[in-house]
């Protein structure tokens, strides 16, 4: 570098200290060399990266020598090729990049740079980890590797003769040999099964170790202060991308001997739509993408499989309701011209709403019978048991995967602190476990401040959601008033739809659509806030970070998605008063009433709109956007057809998945799980819709990962993390919500009370229990002369058929006019309330007891897995520890023999 360049670099360094991040630069961080086991300061002359021309092999995964495997790729733009005036910024980026690459080489990594075929301004730096470096970091990360073949025969499933047709053929994806494994140690290489050093560490392991080093390698030093990490360089524009390589093209099998074609196999046997009926090749997914991706698809596949049973039962419940809709006694009475046609109902809003006949809601009443029947009760209890079986069986399946994928003791041994946490370690404290001094990024008071700030921000956003829900409620009240006046006139020409498009239904549908829009907008805003709060809290490990973010996001999403459903299910129409004395919101808006058939049909509509809208929006985001972005990128970087593009450049043209890509996949499924379980009593088709969505979701996610995104860095994961207790919490809450929906939202309890208590003497003349007369007995009478001036209907809205009637009916259980306790709740009301409370208590206790028994009866870890874990620990003890003792004993034996001889000689001398 010239003198002028050196002067500029020194000036830039001084200016960095003053300016901080004002020009979009990187934050200063303090970094200890203790976190880099093999770190040595670059110092002196900065070594340069070797440059090489592309060897015209598009499928090559190696350096130009064909021997050194590419473990990671860094991409940057050569500033000397740009005609811009930001010379200082470019010099700073170049200096940081050179020092970063020098740090990597000083840590033992080998680099090779190649210029882009498409754009000569772009350079690709290929990173290779030699054997010695791999061994060092395999020990640092406690990577478990094979020590002996598994000698415990695995039991074949009794259904294997049937399920084998749904698994990929072993000729295509070979079954891997099972091994007992142990954490790798460099000084005990002879105990590990090493057939070939180049194949001993899988590409996923190599990429993970390379990423660990890249996240901790420094790029700038100022005395005791070091700046470090590839993430900071990516954020500052020093590098444009960093990623491991796919092993080939997804749609064409590579002919290169060094290419294992695992991506091609994953596409043809997993992501291809033609393979929709096949089970997922989880071992290959785990091997290629890492345990974290593997455990997600294992959970999603298991959840989808369990949904099959729920969907079948839910569909049967729906069919039962549909077939009985025409024979239902209460719907017949509503539709009967002599009963429902002669019952005049009171207006549902003030002044501009008119009287209406009950039989105008005939079709709505029939539709309600589909979802509000005795089969719904059976299905709600079934789903409470189903969710318990799902969680318990998943724990068993997860335990087996933990063992097979070597993650049983992952959290205790392998997970390292996050670089962002390490960088802020400034304060000393005594470790309560070891008693040793260690550095932490904050004091006890500082940690309390950070946590309090996070809790306060989350609560603020939750209150914001509640405020938006209140806004939607006010919209419903105001719009129902408008629709009641004009809707019938506006749809006069649409005769086929006239019976279905009621003011109540139009209000519900439009309010649901508005709720979906608000949900999506608030999601995008809160997402950034939640990430900022979690970054501010500085969790120690990646798992701690994701668990903290998961809890924040789910609390927000729970309120955001479910608040409108909770309103319709448990608040709407519950406190409305009666026509002469209605209840008002803020003294302006009359509280919303349910349809004469109840609010259950509105809850069903709300659920279907939100679930459908969410699924459509997510698919657009997950599939269409990456595909369009890749299409635009390829169009903008179009090259001549005769040019051969290397593997690393083909991957650069794909989209990055993002730091939290998998998090959003989990969140989407857990929110769906909430819809399926929390409100299933109102919508038995929810499991079927979820099943269809998930069958598509698995293939869409697989297609997206294998074709549209760069290969992500493989990560270890023991389980599904914080999502497990969240699912358990939702399952517990689902029992209460479904019992409450049946008790307070549906009409099942009032019907049962009428059938067993009020359909016979002394309340009626019937001698046997019957549902006849139910509608007439559950509608109270109101004298229209008791209307207030503000609530009395205007003369111009009163229909011609009213015929000067003096009374109207409304949905409630109150004494009639002229009764000494007129408009007070009657005995039927108190019977119904008592029955509802008794129902909730009995059903909850029965279901919770059943859940407890199932949880106790189904062990979390299968006996076979327990045996294998014990066998592996035993072998580890024998092979690694006892063998080491024998080695020490062998080394000490000559000295022991010498001492023994000396002692024998002394004894002989004494004897003589």
PDB file of C-alpha atoms in Angstrom, residues 427-546:
ATOM      1  CA  UNK A 427     -17.854  -6.878  34.181  1.00  0.00           C
ATOM      2  CA  UNK A 428     -16.417  -9.472  36.558  1.00  0.00           C
ATOM      3  CA  UNK A 429     -18.519 -11.871  38.589  1.00  0.00           C
ATOM      4  CA  UNK A 430     -18.054 -15.136  40.467  1.00  0.00           C
ATOM      5  CA  UNK A 431     -19.620 -18.131  38.775  1.00  0.00           C
ATOM      6  CA  UNK A 432     -22.061 -19.647  41.313  1.00  0.00           C
ATOM      7  CA  UNK A 433     -21.318 -23.175  40.050  1.00  0.00           C
ATOM      8  CA  UNK A 434     -17.540 -23.239  39.559  1.00  0.00           C
ATOM      9  CA  UNK A 435     -16.600 -20.401  41.919  1.00  0.00           C
ATOM     10  CA  UNK A 436     -14.239 -19.022  39.262  1.00  0.00           C
ATOM     11  CA  UNK A 437     -14.119 -15.437  38.076  1.00  0.00           C
ATOM     12  CA  UNK A 438     -15.820 -14.820  34.727  1.00  0.00           C
ATOM     13  CA  UNK A 439     -16.816 -11.849  32.598  1.00  0.00           C
ATOM     14  CA  UNK A 440     -20.424 -10.857  31.948  1.00  0.00           C
ATOM     15  CA  UNK A 441     -21.879  -8.028  29.829  1.00  0.00           C
ATOM     16  CA  UNK A 442     -23.952  -6.389  32.578  1.00  0.00           C
ATOM     17  CA  UNK A 443     -24.338  -6.029  36.299  1.00  0.00           C
ATOM     18  CA  UNK A 444     -27.370  -7.374  38.195  1.00  0.00           C
ATOM     19  CA  UNK A 445     -28.912  -3.892  38.095  1.00  0.00           C
ATOM     20  CA  UNK A 446     -28.182  -3.545  34.370  1.00  0.00           C
ATOM     21  CA  UNK A 447     -29.817  -6.883  33.644  1.00  0.00           C
ATOM     22  CA  UNK A 448     -32.895  -5.825  35.633  1.00  0.00           C
ATOM     23  CA  UNK A 449     -33.131  -2.605  33.588  1.00  0.00           C
ATOM     24  CA  UNK A 450     -32.874  -4.504  30.300  1.00  0.00           C
ATOM     25  CA  UNK A 451     -35.544  -7.048  31.276  1.00  0.00           C
ATOM     26  CA  UNK A 452     -37.866  -4.318  32.605  1.00  0.00           C
ATOM     27  CA  UNK A 453     -37.495  -2.369  29.376  1.00  0.00           C
ATOM     28  CA  UNK A 454     -38.416  -5.483  27.382  1.00  0.00           C
ATOM     29  CA  UNK A 455     -41.460  -6.276  29.519  1.00  0.00           C
ATOM     30  CA  UNK A 456     -42.689  -2.671  29.357  1.00  0.00           C
ATOM     31  CA  UNK A 457     -42.371  -2.548  25.577  1.00  0.00           C
ATOM     32  CA  UNK A 458     -44.223  -5.849  25.102  1.00  0.00           C
ATOM     33  CA  UNK A 459     -47.060  -4.687  27.378  1.00  0.00           C
ATOM     34  CA  UNK A 460     -47.310  -1.405  25.463  1.00  0.00           C
ATOM     35  CA  UNK A 461     -47.737  -3.242  22.155  1.00  0.00           C
ATOM     36  CA  UNK A 462     -50.270  -5.633  23.654  1.00  0.00           C
ATOM     37  CA  UNK A 463     -52.326  -2.656  24.838  1.00  0.00           C
ATOM     38  CA  UNK A 464     -51.998  -1.250  21.313  1.00  0.00           C
ATOM     39  CA  UNK A 465     -53.532  -4.444  19.920  1.00  0.00           C
ATOM     40  CA  UNK A 466     -56.352  -4.262  22.449  1.00  0.00           C
ATOM     41  CA  UNK A 467     -56.969  -0.672  21.330  1.00  0.00           C
ATOM     42  CA  UNK A 468     -57.169  -1.829  17.694  1.00  0.00           C
ATOM     43  CA  UNK A 469     -59.653  -4.548  18.695  1.00  0.00           C
ATOM     44  CA  UNK A 470     -61.795  -1.927  20.430  1.00  0.00           C
ATOM     45  CA  UNK A 471     -61.626   0.119  17.220  1.00  0.00           C
ATOM     46  CA  UNK A 472     -62.896  -2.862  15.216  1.00  0.00           C
ATOM     47  CA  UNK A 473     -65.724  -3.350  17.736  1.00  0.00           C
ATOM     48  CA  UNK A 474     -66.755   0.298  17.345  1.00  0.00           C
ATOM     49  CA  UNK A 475     -66.612  -0.212  13.568  1.00  0.00           C
ATOM     50  CA  UNK A 476     -68.933  -3.216  13.917  1.00  0.00           C
ATOM     51  CA  UNK A 477     -71.419  -1.199  15.964  1.00  0.00           C
ATOM     52  CA  UNK A 478     -71.415   1.753  13.574  1.00  0.00           C
ATOM     53  CA  UNK A 479     -71.505  -0.327  10.375  1.00  0.00           C
ATOM     54  CA  UNK A 480     -74.261  -2.620  11.605  1.00  0.00           C
ATOM     55  CA  UNK A 481     -76.386   0.493  12.061  1.00  0.00           C
ATOM     56  CA  UNK A 482     -75.653   1.549   8.445  1.00  0.00           C
ATOM     57  CA  UNK A 483     -76.158  -1.923   6.976  1.00  0.00           C
ATOM     58  CA  UNK A 484     -79.473  -2.304   8.803  1.00  0.00           C
ATOM     59  CA  UNK A 485     -80.752   0.833   7.012  1.00  0.00           C
ATOM     60  CA  UNK A 486     -79.476   0.361   3.471  1.00  0.00           C
ATOM     61  CA  UNK A 487     -78.293  -3.200   2.849  1.00  0.00           C
ATOM     62  CA  UNK A 488     -81.688  -4.726   1.935  1.00  0.00           C
ATOM     63  CA  UNK A 489     -82.345  -1.963  -0.582  1.00  0.00           C
ATOM     64  CA  UNK A 490     -78.849  -2.170  -2.117  1.00  0.00           C
ATOM     65  CA  UNK A 491     -79.116  -5.901  -2.889  1.00  0.00           C
ATOM     66  CA  UNK A 492     -82.666  -5.997  -4.221  1.00  0.00           C
ATOM     67  CA  UNK A 493     -81.416  -7.283  -7.572  1.00  0.00           C
ATOM     68  CA  UNK A 494     -79.378 -10.111  -6.041  1.00  0.00           C
ATOM     69  CA  UNK A 495     -82.265 -12.344  -5.105  1.00  0.00           C
ATOM     70  CA  UNK A 496     -80.261 -15.615  -4.699  1.00  0.00           C
ATOM     71  CA  UNK A 497     -77.997 -13.943  -2.120  1.00  0.00           C
ATOM     72  CA  UNK A 498     -80.609 -11.859  -0.369  1.00  0.00           C
ATOM     73  CA  UNK A 499     -81.316 -14.451   2.318  1.00  0.00           C
ATOM     74  CA  UNK A 500     -77.615 -14.872   3.137  1.00  0.00           C
ATOM     75  CA  UNK A 501     -76.374 -11.265   3.050  1.00  0.00           C
ATOM     76  CA  UNK A 502     -77.896 -10.078   6.293  1.00  0.00           C
ATOM     77  CA  UNK A 503     -76.687  -6.947   8.124  1.00  0.00           C
ATOM     78  CA  UNK A 504     -75.213  -9.180  10.821  1.00  0.00           C
ATOM     79  CA  UNK A 505     -73.307 -11.333   8.330  1.00  0.00           C
ATOM     80  CA  UNK A 506     -72.072  -8.365   6.279  1.00  0.00           C
ATOM     81  CA  UNK A 507     -70.802  -6.702   9.443  1.00  0.00           C
ATOM     82  CA  UNK A 508     -69.015  -9.877  10.572  1.00  0.00           C
ATOM     83  CA  UNK A 509     -67.301 -10.509   7.211  1.00  0.00           C
ATOM     84  CA  UNK A 510     -66.099  -6.922   6.704  1.00  0.00           C
ATOM     85  CA  UNK A 511     -64.919  -6.682  10.319  1.00  0.00           C
ATOM     86  CA  UNK A 512     -63.001  -9.960   9.909  1.00  0.00           C
ATOM     87  CA  UNK A 513     -61.268  -8.675   6.773  1.00  0.00           C
ATOM     88  CA  UNK A 514     -60.314  -5.448   8.554  1.00  0.00           C
ATOM     89  CA  UNK A 515     -59.008  -7.528  11.488  1.00  0.00           C
ATOM     90  CA  UNK A 516     -56.779  -9.536   9.120  1.00  0.00           C
ATOM     91  CA  UNK A 517     -55.346  -6.330   7.598  1.00  0.00           C
ATOM     92  CA  UNK A 518     -54.655  -4.848  11.040  1.00  0.00           C
ATOM     93  CA  UNK A 519     -53.047  -8.109  12.154  1.00  0.00           C
ATOM     94  CA  UNK A 520     -50.641  -8.102   9.189  1.00  0.00           C
ATOM     95  CA  UNK A 521     -49.683  -4.440   9.661  1.00  0.00           C
ATOM     96  CA  UNK A 522     -49.073  -4.777  13.412  1.00  0.00           C
ATOM     97  CA  UNK A 523     -47.090  -7.978  12.805  1.00  0.00           C
ATOM     98  CA  UNK A 524     -44.603  -6.198  10.557  1.00  0.00           C
ATOM     99  CA  UNK A 525     -44.178  -3.336  13.022  1.00  0.00           C
ATOM    100  CA  UNK A 526     -43.875  -5.433  16.156  1.00  0.00           C
ATOM    101  CA  UNK A 527     -41.439  -7.852  14.547  1.00  0.00           C
ATOM    102  CA  UNK A 528     -38.759  -5.164  14.381  1.00  0.00           C
ATOM    103  CA  UNK A 529     -39.510  -4.018  17.929  1.00  0.00           C
ATOM    104  CA  UNK A 530     -39.281  -7.565  19.346  1.00  0.00           C
ATOM    105  CA  UNK A 531     -35.926  -8.181  17.641  1.00  0.00           C
ATOM    106  CA  UNK A 532     -34.570  -4.859  18.942  1.00  0.00           C
ATOM    107  CA  UNK A 533     -35.677  -5.641  22.507  1.00  0.00           C
ATOM    108  CA  UNK A 534     -34.137  -9.122  22.418  1.00  0.00           C
ATOM    109  CA  UNK A 535     -30.860  -7.738  21.045  1.00  0.00           C
ATOM    110  CA  UNK A 536     -30.880  -5.177  23.856  1.00  0.00           C
ATOM    111  CA  UNK A 537     -31.365  -7.897  26.491  1.00  0.00           C
ATOM    112  CA  UNK A 538     -28.180  -9.682  25.283  1.00  0.00           C
ATOM    113  CA  UNK A 539     -29.090 -13.375  25.832  1.00  0.00           C
ATOM    114  CA  UNK A 540     -26.000 -15.542  26.317  1.00  0.00           C
ATOM    115  CA  UNK A 541     -26.565 -18.333  23.785  1.00  0.00           C
ATOM    116  CA  UNK A 542     -28.390 -18.695  20.513  1.00  0.00           C
ATOM    117  CA  UNK A 543     -30.998 -20.901  22.220  1.00  0.00           C
ATOM    118  CA  UNK A 544     -31.571 -18.295  24.948  1.00  0.00           C
ATOM    119  CA  UNK A 545     -31.924 -15.632  22.259  1.00  0.00           C
ATOM    120  CA  UNK A 546     -34.495 -17.596  20.278  1.00  0.00           C
TER     121      UNK A 546
END
